[in-house]
Amino acid sequence: MADALRRLRMELLDMQKPPPECSAGEIDERSDVHTGLINNDIFHWSATIHGPSDSPYTGGLFRLTMDFPQEYPHKAPVVKFKTKVYHPNIDSENGYVDVDILTEKWLAGMSVRYILMSIWQLLKTPDAETPVAQEIGGIYMKDPDKYNDIAKQWTQKYAKE
């Protein structure tokens, strides 16, 4: 657990430097101020990702939670969208993000910044070969225009800044 605490403190400091399209921050339930952790717990983070500009998620502000196990960084965090997202690799019921770097391809050297940028990239380029949302993956593959229209509608409805 000491390794996890040390690593998470270091990563929290690193995330104070804003990356190009995402940031991690605290949600104070009373004031909705974004500054670092959820309820001051180093193992529970909130994060915000701005939708990629060349995607149906343009203009969206997507909120996520990151729950880190005590075995971190040897075990990946669980990342879930709190904002509803129409996407083949995101479970629209519980927000679970299905990306290989959080499962079988997880490496202890991967950082929070890398995870968030990978999820941002996933918004830009879905992986329809292995969708967690089968129906959405099918629409993405068979009718990309319909997929883009629905994803834009959901972004407008659920992810406006």
CSV table of N, CA and C in Angstrom, one decimal:
chain,number,residue,atom,x,y,z
A,1,MET,N,0.8,-1.2,0.0
A,1,MET,CA,0.0,0.0,0.0
A,1,MET,C,0.9,1.3,0.0
A,2,ALA,N,2.0,1.2,0.6
A,2,ALA,CA,2.9,2.3,0.6
A,2,ALA,C,3.4,2.7,-0.8
A,3,ASP,N,3.6,1.7,-1.6
A,3,ASP,CA,4.0,2.0,-3.0
A,3,ASP,C,2.8,2.7,-3.7
A,4,ALA,N,1.6,2.3,-3.5
A,4,ALA,CA,0.4,2.9,-4.1
A,4,ALA,C,0.3,4.4,-3.6
A,5,LEU,N,0.4,4.6,-2.4
A,5,LEU,CA,0.3,6.0,-1.8
A,5,LEU,C,1.4,6.9,-2.4
A,6,ARG,N,2.6,6.4,-2.5
A,6,ARG,CA,3.7,7.2,-3.0
A,6,ARG,C,3.5,7.5,-4.5
A,7,ARG,N,3.1,6.5,-5.2
A,7,ARG,CA,2.9,6.7,-6.7
A,7,ARG,C,1.7,7.6,-6.9
A,8,LEU,N,0.6,7.4,-6.2
A,8,LEU,CA,-0.6,8.3,-6.4
A,8,LEU,C,-0.3,9.7,-6.1
A,9,ARG,N,0.4,10.0,-5.0
A,9,ARG,CA,0.8,11.4,-4.7
A,9,ARG,C,1.6,12.0,-5.8
A,10,MET,N,2.5,11.2,-6.3
A,10,MET,CA,3.4,11.7,-7.4
A,10,MET,C,2.5,12.0,-8.6
A,11,GLU,N,1.6,11.1,-9.0
A,11,GLU,CA,0.8,11.3,-10.1
A,11,GLU,C,-0.2,12.5,-10.0
A,12,LEU,N,-0.7,12.7,-8.7
A,12,LEU,CA,-1.6,13.8,-8.5
A,12,LEU,C,-0.8,15.1,-8.7
A,13,LEU,N,0.4,15.2,-8.3
A,13,LEU,CA,1.2,16.4,-8.6
A,13,LEU,C,1.4,16.6,-10.1
A,14,ASP,N,1.7,15.5,-10.8
A,14,ASP,CA,1.9,15.5,-12.2
A,14,ASP,C,0.6,16.0,-12.9
A,15,MET,N,-0.5,15.7,-12.4
A,15,MET,CA,-1.8,16.1,-13.1
A,15,MET,C,-2.1,17.5,-12.8
A,16,GLN,N,-1.4,18.2,-12.0
A,16,GLN,CA,-1.6,19.6,-11.8
A,16,GLN,C,-1.1,20.4,-13.0
A,17,LYS,N,-0.2,19.8,-13.8
A,17,LYS,CA,0.2,20.4,-15.1
A,17,LYS,C,-0.8,19.9,-16.1
A,18,PRO,N,-1.6,20.9,-16.7
A,18,PRO,CA,-2.7,20.5,-17.6
A,18,PRO,C,-2.1,19.8,-18.9
A,19,PRO,N,-2.7,18.6,-19.2
A,19,PRO,CA,-2.4,18.0,-20.5
A,19,PRO,C,-3.2,18.7,-21.6
A,20,PRO,N,-3.0,18.3,-22.8
A,20,PRO,CA,-3.7,19.0,-23.9
A,20,PRO,C,-5.2,19.0,-23.8
A,21,GLU,N,-5.8,17.8,-23.4
A,21,GLU,CA,-7.3,17.7,-23.6
A,21,GLU,C,-8.0,17.2,-22.3
A,22,CYS,N,-7.3,16.9,-21.2
A,22,CYS,CA,-7.9,16.3,-20.1
A,22,CYS,C,-7.3,16.8,-18.8
A,23,SER,N,-7.9,16.7,-17.7
A,23,SER,CA,-7.4,17.0,-16.4
A,23,SER,C,-8.0,16.2,-15.3
A,24,ALA,N,-7.3,16.0,-14.3
A,24,ALA,CA,-7.9,15.2,-13.1
A,24,ALA,C,-8.1,16.3,-12.0
A,25,GLY,N,-9.1,16.0,-11.3
A,25,GLY,CA,-9.4,17.0,-10.2
A,25,GLY,C,-10.4,16.5,-9.2
A,26,GLU,N,-10.6,17.3,-8.2
A,26,GLU,CA,-11.4,16.9,-7.0
A,26,GLU,C,-12.8,17.4,-7.3
A,27,ILE,N,-13.8,16.6,-6.9
A,27,ILE,CA,-15.2,17.0,-6.9
A,27,ILE,C,-15.6,17.2,-5.4
A,28,ASP,N,-15.7,18.4,-5.0
A,28,ASP,CA,-16.3,18.7,-3.7
A,28,ASP,C,-17.8,18.6,-3.9
A,29,GLU,N,-18.5,17.6,-3.3
A,29,GLU,CA,-19.9,17.4,-3.6
A,29,GLU,C,-20.7,18.7,-3.3
A,30,ARG,N,-20.3,19.5,-2.4
A,30,ARG,CA,-21.1,20.7,-2.1
A,30,ARG,C,-20.9,21.9,-3.1
A,31,SER,N,-19.7,22.0,-3.6
A,31,SER,CA,-19.4,23.2,-4.5
A,31,SER,C,-19.0,22.9,-5.9
A,32,ASP,N,-18.9,21.6,-6.2
A,32,ASP,CA,-18.6,21.2,-7.6
A,32,ASP,C,-17.3,21.8,-8.1
A,33,VAL,N,-16.3,22.0,-7.2
A,33,VAL,CA,-15.0,22.5,-7.5
A,33,VAL,C,-14.1,21.4,-7.8
A,34,HIS,N,-13.3,21.5,-8.9
A,34,HIS,CA,-12.4,20.4,-9.4
A,34,HIS,C,-11.0,20.8,-9.0
A,35,THR,N,-10.5,20.0,-8.0
A,35,THR,CA,-9.1,20.2,-7.6
A,35,THR,C,-8.2,19.0,-7.3
A,36,GLY,N,-8.7,17.8,-7.3
A,36,GLY,CA,-7.9,16.6,-7.1
A,36,GLY,C,-8.5,15.3,-6.8
A,37,LEU,N,-9.1,15.1,-5.6
A,37,LEU,CA,-9.6,13.8,-5.2
A,37,LEU,C,-11.1,13.8,-4.9
A,38,ILE,N,-11.7,12.6,-4.8
A,38,ILE,CA,-13.1,12.5,-4.4
A,38,ILE,C,-13.0,12.3,-2.9
A,39,ASN,N,-13.6,13.3,-2.2
A,39,ASN,CA,-13.7,13.2,-0.7
A,39,ASN,C,-12.3,13.0,0.0
A,40,ASN,N,-11.3,13.7,-0.6
A,40,ASN,CA,-10.0,13.7,-0.1
A,40,ASN,C,-9.4,12.3,0.1
A,41,ASP,N,-9.8,11.4,-0.8
A,41,ASP,CA,-9.3,10.0,-0.7
A,41,ASP,C,-8.3,9.7,-1.9
A,42,ILE,N,-7.1,9.5,-1.6
A,42,ILE,CA,-6.1,9.4,-2.7
A,42,ILE,C,-6.4,8.2,-3.6
A,43,PHE,N,-7.2,7.2,-3.2
A,43,PHE,CA,-7.5,6.1,-4.0
A,43,PHE,C,-8.7,6.3,-4.9
A,44,HIS,N,-9.4,7.5,-4.8
A,44,HIS,CA,-10.6,7.7,-5.6
A,44,HIS,C,-10.5,9.1,-6.2
A,45,TRP,N,-10.4,9.1,-7.5
A,45,TRP,CA,-10.2,10.4,-8.2
A,45,TRP,C,-11.3,10.7,-9.2
A,46,SER,N,-11.5,12.0,-9.4
A,46,SER,CA,-12.4,12.3,-10.5
A,46,SER,C,-11.5,12.9,-11.7
A,47,ALA,N,-12.0,12.8,-12.8
A,47,ALA,CA,-11.3,13.4,-14.0
A,47,ALA,C,-12.3,14.0,-15.0
A,48,THR,N,-11.8,14.9,-15.8
A,48,THR,CA,-12.6,15.5,-16.8
A,48,THR,C,-11.9,15.4,-18.2
A,49,ILE,N,-12.6,14.9,-19.2
A,49,ILE,CA,-12.0,14.9,-20.5
A,49,ILE,C,-12.9,15.7,-21.4
A,50,HIS,N,-12.3,16.6,-22.2
A,50,HIS,CA,-13.0,17.4,-23.2
A,50,HIS,C,-13.1,16.5,-24.5
A,51,GLY,N,-14.2,16.5,-25.1
A,51,GLY,CA,-14.4,15.7,-26.3
A,51,GLY,C,-13.4,16.1,-27.4
A,52,PRO,N,-12.8,15.2,-28.1
A,52,PRO,CA,-11.9,15.5,-29.2
A,52,PRO,C,-12.7,16.4,-30.3
A,53,SER,N,-11.9,17.4,-30.8
A,53,SER,CA,-12.6,18.3,-31.7
A,53,SER,C,-13.0,17.7,-33.0
A,54,ASP,N,-12.4,16.6,-33.5
A,54,ASP,CA,-12.8,16.0,-34.7
A,54,ASP,C,-13.5,14.7,-34.5
A,55,SER,N,-14.5,14.8,-33.6
A,55,SER,CA,-15.3,13.6,-33.3
A,55,SER,C,-16.8,14.1,-33.0
A,56,PRO,N,-17.7,13.1,-32.9
A,56,PRO,CA,-19.0,13.5,-32.5
A,56,PRO,C,-19.1,14.0,-31.0
A,57,TYR,N,-18.0,13.9,-30.3
A,57,TYR,CA,-18.0,14.3,-28.9
A,57,TYR,C,-17.5,15.8,-28.7
A,58,THR,N,-17.3,16.5,-29.8
A,58,THR,CA,-16.8,17.9,-29.8
A,58,THR,C,-17.7,18.7,-28.9
A,59,GLY,N,-17.1,19.5,-28.1
A,59,GLY,CA,-17.8,20.4,-27.2
A,59,GLY,C,-18.3,19.8,-26.0
A,60,GLY,N,-18.1,18.5,-25.8
A,60,GLY,CA,-18.6,17.8,-24.6
A,60,GLY,C,-17.6,17.8,-23.5
A,61,LEU,N,-18.1,17.8,-22.3
A,61,LEU,CA,-17.2,17.7,-21.1
A,61,LEU,C,-17.6,16.5,-20.4
A,62,PHE,N,-16.7,15.5,-20.4
A,62,PHE,CA,-17.0,14.2,-19.9
A,62,PHE,C,-16.4,13.9,-18.5
A,63,ARG,N,-17.1,13.6,-17.5
A,63,ARG,CA,-16.6,13.4,-16.2
A,63,ARG,C,-16.5,11.8,-15.9
A,64,LEU,N,-15.4,11.5,-15.3
A,64,LEU,CA,-15.1,10.1,-15.0
A,64,LEU,C,-14.7,10.0,-13.5
A,65,THR,N,-14.7,8.7,-13.1
A,65,THR,CA,-14.1,8.4,-11.8
A,65,THR,C,-13.0,7.4,-12.0
A,66,MET,N,-12.0,7.4,-11.2
A,66,MET,CA,-10.9,6.5,-11.3
A,66,MET,C,-10.7,5.9,-9.8
A,67,ASP,N,-10.9,4.6,-9.7
A,67,ASP,CA,-10.8,4.0,-8.4
A,67,ASP,C,-9.5,3.1,-8.5
A,68,PHE,N,-8.5,3.4,-7.6
A,68,PHE,CA,-7.2,2.8,-7.6
A,68,PHE,C,-7.2,1.7,-6.5
A,69,PRO,N,-6.8,0.5,-6.9
A,69,PRO,CA,-6.6,-0.6,-5.9
A,69,PRO,C,-5.4,-0.3,-5.0
A,70,GLN,N,-5.3,-0.9,-3.8
A,70,GLN,CA,-4.2,-0.8,-3.0
A,70,GLN,C,-2.9,-1.4,-3.6
A,71,GLU,N,-3.1,-2.2,-4.6
A,71,GLU,CA,-2.0,-2.8,-5.3
A,71,GLU,C,-1.5,-2.0,-6.5
A,72,TYR,N,-2.1,-0.8,-6.7
A,72,TYR,CA,-1.6,0.1,-7.7
A,72,TYR,C,-0.1,0.5,-7.5
A,73,PRO,N,0.7,0.6,-8.4
A,73,PRO,CA,0.5,0.5,-9.9
A,73,PRO,C,0.6,-0.9,-10.5
A,74,HIS,N,0.7,-1.9,-9.6
A,74,HIS,CA,0.8,-3.3,-10.2
A,74,HIS,C,-0.6,-3.8,-10.7
A,75,LYS,N,-1.6,-3.2,-10.3
A,75,LYS,CA,-3.0,-3.5,-10.7
A,75,LYS,C,-3.6,-2.2,-11.2
A,76,ALA,N,-4.3,-2.3,-12.3
A,76,ALA,CA,-4.9,-1.1,-13.0
A,76,ALA,C,-6.1,-0.6,-12.2
A,77,PRO,N,-6.3,0.7,-12.3
A,77,PRO,CA,-7.5,1.3,-11.7
A,77,PRO,C,-8.8,0.9,-12.5
A,78,VAL,N,-9.9,1.1,-11.8
A,78,VAL,CA,-11.2,0.9,-12.5
A,78,VAL,C,-11.7,2.3,-12.9
A,79,VAL,N,-11.9,2.5,-14.2
A,79,VAL,CA,-12.3,3.8,-14.7
A,79,VAL,C,-13.7,3.8,-15.3
A,80,LYS,N,-14.5,4.7,-14.8
A,80,LYS,CA,-15.9,4.8,-15.3
A,80,LYS,C,-16.3,6.2,-15.6
A,81,PHE,N,-17.1,6.3,-16.7
A,81,PHE,CA,-17.7,7.6,-17.1
A,81,PHE,C,-18.8,7.9,-16.1
A,82,LYS,N,-18.9,9.1,-15.6
A,82,LYS,CA,-20.1,9.5,-14.9
A,82,LYS,C,-21.1,10.2,-15.8
A,83,THR,N,-20.5,10.7,-16.9
A,83,THR,CA,-21.3,11.3,-18.0
A,83,THR,C,-21.8,10.2,-18.9
A,84,LYS,N,-23.0,10.2,-19.3
A,84,LYS,CA,-23.5,9.2,-20.3
A,84,LYS,C,-22.8,9.4,-21.6
A,85,VAL,N,-22.3,8.4,-22.2
A,85,VAL,CA,-21.6,8.4,-23.5
A,85,VAL,C,-22.1,7.3,-24.4
A,86,TYR,N,-22.4,7.7,-25.7
A,86,TYR,CA,-22.8,6.8,-26.7
A,86,TYR,C,-21.5,6.3,-27.4
A,87,HIS,N,-21.0,5.2,-27.1
A,87,HIS,CA,-19.7,4.7,-27.6
A,87,HIS,C,-19.6,3.2,-27.5
A,88,PRO,N,-19.1,2.5,-28.5
A,88,PRO,CA,-19.0,1.1,-28.4
A,88,PRO,C,-18.2,0.5,-27.3
A,89,ASN,N,-17.2,1.3,-26.8
A,89,ASN,CA,-16.3,0.8,-25.8
A,89,ASN,C,-16.6,1.3,-24.4
A,90,ILE,N,-17.8,1.9,-24.2
A,90,ILE,CA,-18.2,2.4,-22.9
A,90,ILE,C,-19.6,1.9,-22.6
A,91,ASP,N,-19.7,1.2,-21.5
A,91,ASP,CA,-21.0,0.7,-21.1
A,91,ASP,C,-22.0,1.8,-20.7
A,92,SER,N,-23.0,2.0,-21.5
A,92,SER,CA,-23.9,3.2,-21.3
A,92,SER,C,-24.7,3.0,-20.0
A,93,GLU,N,-24.8,1.8,-19.4
A,93,GLU,CA,-25.5,1.6,-18.2
A,93,GLU,C,-24.7,2.0,-17.0
A,94,ASN,N,-23.4,1.6,-16.9
A,94,ASN,CA,-22.6,1.9,-15.7
A,94,ASN,C,-21.4,2.7,-15.9
A,95,GLY,N,-21.1,3.1,-17.2
A,95,GLY,CA,-20.0,3.9,-17.5
A,95,GLY,C,-18.7,3.2,-17.6
A,96,TYR,N,-18.6,1.9,-17.4
A,96,TYR,CA,-17.4,1.2,-17.5
A,96,TYR,C,-16.7,1.4,-18.8
A,97,VAL,N,-15.4,1.7,-18.7
A,97,VAL,CA,-14.6,1.9,-19.9
A,97,VAL,C,-13.8,0.6,-20.3
A,98,ASP,N,-14.1,0.0,-21.4
A,98,ASP,CA,-13.5,-1.2,-21.9
A,98,ASP,C,-12.3,-0.9,-22.8
A,99,VAL,N,-11.2,-0.7,-22.3
A,99,VAL,CA,-10.0,-0.4,-23.0
A,99,VAL,C,-8.9,-1.4,-22.6
A,100,ASP,N,-8.1,-2.0,-23.5
A,100,ASP,CA,-7.2,-3.0,-23.2
A,100,ASP,C,-6.1,-2.6,-22.2
A,101,ILE,N,-5.7,-1.4,-22.2
A,101,ILE,CA,-4.7,-0.9,-21.2
A,101,ILE,C,-5.1,-1.0,-19.8
A,102,LEU,N,-6.4,-1.1,-19.5
A,102,LEU,CA,-6.9,-1.3,-18.2
A,102,LEU,C,-7.2,-2.7,-17.8
A,103,THR,N,-6.9,-3.6,-18.7
A,103,THR,CA,-7.1,-5.0,-18.5
A,103,THR,C,-5.8,-5.8,-18.8
A,104,GLU,N,-5.9,-6.6,-19.9
A,104,GLU,CA,-4.8,-7.5,-20.2
A,104,GLU,C,-3.5,-6.8,-20.6
A,105,LYS,N,-3.5,-5.5,-21.1
A,105,LYS,CA,-2.3,-4.8,-21.5
A,105,LYS,C,-1.8,-3.9,-20.4
A,106,TRP,N,-2.3,-3.9,-19.2
A,106,TRP,CA,-1.9,-3.0,-18.2
A,106,TRP,C,-0.4,-3.2,-17.8
A,107,LEU,N,0.3,-2.1,-17.7
A,107,LEU,CA,1.7,-2.2,-17.2
A,107,LEU,C,1.9,-1.2,-16.1
A,108,ALA,N,2.6,-1.6,-15.1
A,108,ALA,CA,2.8,-0.7,-13.9
A,108,ALA,C,3.4,0.7,-14.2
A,109,GLY,N,4.0,0.8,-15.3
A,109,GLY,CA,4.6,2.1,-15.7
A,109,GLY,C,3.6,3.1,-16.3
A,110,MET,N,2.4,2.6,-16.6
A,110,MET,CA,1.4,3.5,-17.2
A,110,MET,C,0.9,4.5,-16.1
A,111,SER,N,0.8,5.8,-16.5
A,111,SER,CA,0.4,6.8,-15.6
A,111,SER,C,-1.1,7.2,-15.8
A,112,VAL,N,-1.6,8.0,-14.9
A,112,VAL,CA,-2.9,8.5,-14.9
A,112,VAL,C,-3.1,9.4,-16.2
A,113,ARG,N,-2.1,10.2,-16.5
A,113,ARG,CA,-2.1,11.0,-17.7
A,113,ARG,C,-2.2,10.1,-18.9
A,114,TYR,N,-1.4,9.0,-19.0
A,114,TYR,CA,-1.5,8.1,-20.1
A,114,TYR,C,-2.9,7.5,-20.3
A,115,ILE,N,-3.4,7.1,-19.1
A,115,ILE,CA,-4.8,6.5,-19.1
A,115,ILE,C,-5.8,7.5,-19.7
A,116,LEU,N,-5.8,8.7,-19.2
A,116,LEU,CA,-6.7,9.7,-19.7
A,116,LEU,C,-6.6,10.0,-21.2
A,117,MET,N,-5.3,10.1,-21.6
A,117,MET,CA,-5.1,10.4,-23.0
A,117,MET,C,-5.5,9.2,-23.9
A,118,SER,N,-5.3,8.0,-23.4
A,118,SER,CA,-5.8,6.8,-24.1
A,118,SER,C,-7.3,6.8,-24.2
A,119,ILE,N,-8.0,7.2,-23.2
A,119,ILE,CA,-9.5,7.2,-23.2
A,119,ILE,C,-9.9,8.4,-24.2
A,120,TRP,N,-9.2,9.5,-24.1
A,120,TRP,CA,-9.5,10.6,-25.1
A,120,TRP,C,-9.3,10.1,-26.5
A,121,GLN,N,-8.3,9.3,-26.7
A,121,GLN,CA,-8.0,8.8,-28.1
A,121,GLN,C,-9.1,7.8,-28.4
A,122,LEU,N,-9.6,7.0,-27.5
A,122,LEU,CA,-10.7,6.0,-27.7
A,122,LEU,C,-12.0,6.8,-28.1
A,123,LEU,N,-12.2,7.9,-27.5
A,123,LEU,CA,-13.4,8.7,-28.0
A,123,LEU,C,-13.2,9.1,-29.4
A,124,LYS,N,-12.0,9.4,-29.8
A,124,LYS,CA,-11.7,9.9,-31.2
A,124,LYS,C,-11.8,8.7,-32.2
A,125,THR,N,-11.3,7.5,-31.7
A,125,THR,CA,-11.2,6.4,-32.6
A,125,THR,C,-11.7,5.1,-31.9
A,126,PRO,N,-13.0,4.9,-31.9
A,126,PRO,CA,-13.5,3.7,-31.2
A,126,PRO,C,-12.9,2.4,-31.7
A,127,ASP,N,-12.9,1.4,-30.9
A,127,ASP,CA,-12.5,0.0,-31.2
A,127,ASP,C,-13.7,-0.8,-31.4
A,128,ALA,N,-14.3,-0.9,-32.5
A,128,ALA,CA,-15.6,-1.6,-32.7
A,128,ALA,C,-15.4,-3.1,-32.9
A,129,GLU,N,-14.1,-3.5,-33.0
A,129,GLU,CA,-13.8,-5.0,-33.1
A,129,GLU,C,-14.2,-5.7,-31.7
A,130,THR,N,-14.0,-5.0,-30.6
A,130,THR,CA,-14.3,-5.6,-29.3
A,130,THR,C,-15.2,-4.7,-28.5
A,131,PRO,N,-16.4,-4.4,-28.9
A,131,PRO,CA,-17.2,-3.5,-28.2
A,131,PRO,C,-17.8,-4.1,-26.9
A,132,VAL,N,-17.9,-3.3,-25.9
A,132,VAL,CA,-18.6,-3.7,-24.7
A,132,VAL,C,-20.1,-3.4,-24.9
A,133,ALA,N,-20.5,-2.5,-25.7
A,133,ALA,CA,-21.8,-2.2,-26.1
A,133,ALA,C,-22.0,-2.7,-27.5
A,134,GLN,N,-22.5,-4.0,-27.6
A,134,GLN,CA,-22.6,-4.7,-28.9
A,134,GLN,C,-23.4,-3.9,-29.9
A,135,GLU,N,-24.6,-3.5,-29.5
A,135,GLU,CA,-25.5,-2.8,-30.4
A,135,GLU,C,-24.9,-1.5,-31.0
A,136,ILE,N,-24.2,-0.7,-30.1
A,136,ILE,CA,-23.6,0.5,-30.6
A,136,ILE,C,-22.4,0.2,-31.5
A,137,GLY,N,-21.7,-0.9,-31.2
A,137,GLY,CA,-20.6,-1.3,-32.0
A,137,GLY,C,-21.1,-1.7,-33.4
A,138,GLY,N,-22.2,-2.4,-33.5
A,138,GLY,CA,-22.8,-2.8,-34.8
A,138,GLY,C,-23.2,-1.6,-35.6
A,139,ILE,N,-23.8,-0.6,-34.9
A,139,ILE,CA,-24.2,0.7,-35.6
A,139,ILE,C,-23.0,1.4,-36.1
A,140,TYR,N,-21.9,1.5,-35.3
A,140,TYR,CA,-20.7,2.1,-35.7
A,140,TYR,C,-20.1,1.5,-37.0
A,141,MET,N,-20.2,0.1,-37.0
A,141,MET,CA,-19.6,-0.6,-38.2
A,141,MET,C,-20.5,-0.5,-39.4
A,142,LYS,N,-21.8,-0.6,-39.2
A,142,LYS,CA,-22.7,-0.7,-40.4
A,142,LYS,C,-23.2,0.7,-40.9
A,143,ASP,N,-23.3,1.6,-40.0
A,143,ASP,CA,-23.9,2.9,-40.4
A,143,ASP,C,-23.2,4.0,-39.6
A,144,PRO,N,-22.0,4.4,-40.0
A,144,PRO,CA,-21.2,5.4,-39.2
A,144,PRO,C,-21.9,6.7,-39.1
A,145,ASP,N,-22.7,7.1,-40.1
A,145,ASP,CA,-23.4,8.4,-40.1
A,145,ASP,C,-24.4,8.4,-38.9
A,146,LYS,N,-25.2,7.3,-38.8
A,146,LYS,CA,-26.2,7.2,-37.8
A,146,LYS,C,-25.5,7.2,-36.4
A,147,TYR,N,-24.4,6.4,-36.3
A,147,TYR,CA,-23.6,6.4,-35.1
A,147,TYR,C,-23.2,7.8,-34.7
A,148,ASN,N,-22.6,8.6,-35.6
A,148,ASN,CA,-22.2,9.9,-35.3
A,148,ASN,C,-23.3,10.8,-34.9
A,149,ASP,N,-24.4,10.7,-35.6
A,149,ASP,CA,-25.6,11.5,-35.2
A,149,ASP,C,-26.1,11.2,-33.8
A,150,ILE,N,-26.2,10.0,-33.4
A,150,ILE,CA,-26.6,9.6,-32.1
A,150,ILE,C,-25.6,10.1,-31.0
A,151,ALA,N,-24.3,9.8,-31.3
A,151,ALA,CA,-23.3,10.2,-30.4
A,151,ALA,C,-23.3,11.8,-30.2
A,152,LYS,N,-23.5,12.5,-31.3
A,152,LYS,CA,-23.6,14.0,-31.1
A,152,LYS,C,-24.8,14.4,-30.3
A,153,GLN,N,-25.9,13.7,-30.5
A,153,GLN,CA,-27.1,14.0,-29.7
A,153,GLN,C,-26.9,13.7,-28.2
A,154,TRP,N,-26.3,12.6,-27.9
A,154,TRP,CA,-26.0,12.3,-26.5
A,154,TRP,C,-25.0,13.3,-25.9
A,155,THR,N,-24.0,13.7,-26.7
A,155,THR,CA,-23.1,14.7,-26.2
A,155,THR,C,-23.8,16.0,-25.9
A,156,GLN,N,-24.7,16.5,-26.8
A,156,GLN,CA,-25.5,17.7,-26.5
A,156,GLN,C,-26.3,17.5,-25.3
A,157,LYS,N,-26.9,16.4,-25.1
A,157,LYS,CA,-27.9,16.1,-24.0
A,157,LYS,C,-27.2,16.0,-22.7
A,158,TYR,N,-26.1,15.2,-22.7
A,158,TYR,CA,-25.5,14.8,-21.4
A,158,TYR,C,-24.1,15.4,-21.0
A,159,ALA,N,-23.4,16.0,-22.0
A,159,ALA,CA,-22.0,16.4,-21.8
A,159,ALA,C,-21.7,17.8,-22.1
A,160,LYS,N,-22.7,18.7,-22.1
A,160,LYS,CA,-22.5,20.1,-22.4
A,160,LYS,C,-21.7,20.7,-21.2
A,161,GLU,N,-20.8,21.6,-21.6
A,161,GLU,CA,-19.9,22.3,-20.6
A,161,GLU,C,-20.7,23.3,-19.8
